[in-house]
Amino acid sequence: MLWALTATVSIAQDNAVVMASTTSTEQSGLFGHLLPEFKKATGIAVKVVALGTGQALDMGRRGDADVLFVHDQAAEEKLVADGFAVKRYRVMYNDFVLIGPAADPARVRGKDIVAALKKLGDANAGFISRGDKSGTHAAELRYWKAAGMEAPSFASYKACGCGMGPALNIAASSNVYVLADRGTWLSFKNRADLTVLVEGDTRLFNQYGVMVVNPTKHPQTRVVEAQKFVDWVLSPAGQAVIASYKIGGEQLFFPNAVK
């Protein structure tokens, strides 16, 4: 009996990979929709560790994950250049939106994210930043820099060092502004008086990439199973599952894989 149990555990482990990914893909509900379909197609289970993109990439750098599903292109390309990931593949996109109180006291409503952030800084308006080196946080800092603020320091700017869901919860309870990915926002239930105020700026485009951790750096990487996940999620079948994920009839992510 003990031998049989050990063998079963070993088989289960052999048919599983660890994926380091972002809180936005996890908290939006995408993986709850996507991964059962992958397991059905391949028999391989995926254990998701949801972190900010910076932390997810660090897991790959340390060899603590087999595959990475993240959204900070510059950081992803550096990981590949440094030899810690085999190749970066484009997989899907959505966009960022600026969320804030429906009354919009800073009068930021519109399409221009840079102009909106300038108004927030000038008005010392309440703003919650993830502050966690995530892909969303990296994008936010790029927008602040474009608005002339390398490091936002106005009094009402606060960093939570937390994921997208908790950041939205803080914004809702405090009635302040926050930058979010649209997927997590659409799945977020505790909206209070918050609404989308800035959207549609081409700078708000949010690309996701997927990569296998390099086995030459980390021989323990389950590279065969990890590559099967990458191949499947880039395939017409995987891309169709991504496209089919909707909340309230609205599509959250848009497949755009190029192998």
Short mmCIF file of C-alpha atoms in Angstrom, two decimals, residues 108-227:
data_model
loop_
_atom_site.label_atom_id
_atom_site.label_comp_id
_atom_site.label_asym_id
_atom_site.label_seq_id
_atom_site.Cartn_x
_atom_site.Cartn_y
_atom_site.Cartn_z
CA VAL A 108 -9.24 63.44 -14.76
CA ARG A 109 -11.97 61.77 -16.82
CA GLY A 110 -10.96 61.26 -20.45
CA LYS A 111 -8.54 59.29 -22.60
CA ASP A 112 -5.08 60.75 -21.82
CA ILE A 113 -3.41 58.87 -18.96
CA VAL A 114 -0.44 61.27 -18.72
CA ALA A 115 -2.66 64.36 -18.51
CA ALA A 116 -4.78 62.57 -15.90
CA LEU A 117 -1.79 61.80 -13.67
CA LYS A 118 -0.56 65.40 -13.93
CA LYS A 119 -3.96 66.52 -12.63
CA LEU A 120 -3.81 63.99 -9.79
CA GLY A 121 -0.40 65.24 -8.72
CA ASP A 122 -1.37 68.90 -8.98
CA ALA A 123 -4.54 68.28 -6.97
CA ASN A 124 -2.79 66.11 -4.35
CA ALA A 125 -5.60 63.62 -5.00
CA GLY A 126 -5.70 60.32 -3.15
CA PHE A 127 -3.97 57.57 -5.13
CA ILE A 128 -3.16 54.00 -4.15
CA SER A 129 -0.19 52.39 -5.89
CA ARG A 130 0.51 48.67 -5.81
CA GLY A 131 4.16 49.49 -5.07
CA ASP A 132 5.10 45.83 -5.53
CA LYS A 133 7.33 45.79 -8.64
CA SER A 134 4.51 44.14 -10.58
CA GLY A 135 3.84 44.69 -14.26
CA THR A 136 1.04 47.06 -13.30
CA HIS A 137 3.33 48.96 -10.94
CA ALA A 138 6.04 49.20 -13.64
CA ALA A 139 3.48 50.59 -16.10
CA GLU A 140 2.21 53.08 -13.52
CA LEU A 141 5.74 54.37 -12.92
CA ARG A 142 6.25 54.81 -16.68
CA TYR A 143 3.11 56.94 -16.83
CA TRP A 144 4.17 59.05 -13.84
CA LYS A 145 7.57 59.59 -15.45
CA ALA A 146 5.87 60.73 -18.67
CA ALA A 147 3.83 63.11 -16.50
CA GLY A 148 7.04 64.63 -15.14
CA MET A 149 7.17 62.76 -11.82
CA GLU A 150 10.01 60.24 -11.69
CA ALA A 151 8.92 59.17 -8.21
CA PRO A 152 5.49 60.48 -7.14
CA SER A 153 5.84 62.12 -3.75
CA PHE A 154 2.68 64.15 -3.22
CA ALA A 155 1.16 63.61 0.21
CA SER A 156 -1.89 61.60 -0.86
CA TYR A 157 0.10 59.07 -2.91
CA LYS A 158 0.31 55.78 -1.00
CA ALA A 159 1.91 52.45 -1.91
CA CYS A 160 0.38 49.28 -0.47
CA GLY A 161 2.96 46.72 -1.60
CA CYS A 162 0.05 44.45 -2.49
CA GLY A 163 -1.71 42.68 -5.34
CA MET A 164 -4.31 44.13 -7.65
CA GLY A 165 -7.34 42.89 -5.71
CA PRO A 166 -6.20 44.30 -2.35
CA ALA A 167 -5.21 47.59 -4.02
CA LEU A 168 -8.70 47.90 -5.47
CA ASN A 169 -10.20 47.11 -2.07
CA ILE A 170 -8.15 49.91 -0.49
CA ALA A 171 -9.17 52.32 -3.25
CA ALA A 172 -12.83 51.38 -2.80
CA SER A 173 -12.78 51.80 0.98
CA SER A 174 -10.82 55.08 0.76
CA ASN A 175 -12.60 56.43 -2.35
CA VAL A 176 -9.32 57.22 -4.12
CA TYR A 177 -7.77 56.68 -7.55
CA VAL A 178 -5.89 53.54 -8.67
CA LEU A 179 -4.43 52.12 -11.88
CA ALA A 180 -5.75 48.61 -12.61
CA ASP A 181 -5.74 46.04 -15.35
CA ARG A 182 -9.17 45.79 -16.90
CA GLY A 183 -9.46 42.04 -16.29
CA THR A 184 -9.19 42.33 -12.51
CA TRP A 185 -11.48 45.37 -12.49
CA LEU A 186 -14.21 43.53 -14.42
CA SER A 187 -14.08 40.62 -11.96
CA PHE A 188 -13.91 42.90 -8.89
CA LYS A 189 -17.09 42.90 -6.80
CA ASN A 190 -16.37 45.49 -4.10
CA ARG A 191 -16.51 48.59 -6.31
CA ALA A 192 -18.23 50.97 -3.87
CA ASP A 193 -18.29 54.38 -5.63
CA LEU A 194 -15.42 53.63 -8.04
CA THR A 195 -15.70 53.73 -11.82
CA VAL A 196 -13.45 53.75 -14.91
CA LEU A 197 -12.35 57.32 -15.59
CA VAL A 198 -9.51 57.00 -18.11
CA GLU A 199 -9.37 54.36 -20.84
CA GLY A 200 -8.52 53.99 -24.50
CA ASP A 201 -5.08 55.63 -24.50
CA THR A 202 -2.76 53.48 -26.65
CA ARG A 203 -0.17 53.76 -23.86
CA LEU A 204 -2.50 51.70 -21.66
CA PHE A 205 -1.99 48.59 -23.83
CA ASN A 206 -1.00 45.62 -21.63
CA GLN A 207 0.80 42.70 -23.30
CA TYR A 208 1.31 39.33 -21.59
CA GLY A 209 4.15 36.93 -22.33
CA VAL A 210 4.87 33.30 -21.49
CA MET A 211 8.29 31.66 -21.05
CA VAL A 212 9.85 28.36 -20.02
CA VAL A 213 12.59 28.63 -17.39
CA ASN A 214 15.97 27.70 -18.91
CA PRO A 215 16.99 24.15 -17.90
CA THR A 216 20.66 24.91 -18.57
CA LYS A 217 20.50 27.29 -15.60
CA HIS A 218 18.15 25.11 -13.55
CA PRO A 219 18.29 21.42 -14.53
CA GLN A 220 15.34 20.59 -12.27
CA THR A 221 12.99 22.56 -14.54
CA ARG A 222 10.15 20.38 -15.82
CA VAL A 223 10.90 21.62 -19.29
CA VAL A 224 8.89 19.02 -21.24
CA GLU A 225 5.68 19.69 -19.31
CA ALA A 226 6.32 23.45 -19.22
CA GLN A 227 6.84 23.54 -22.99
#
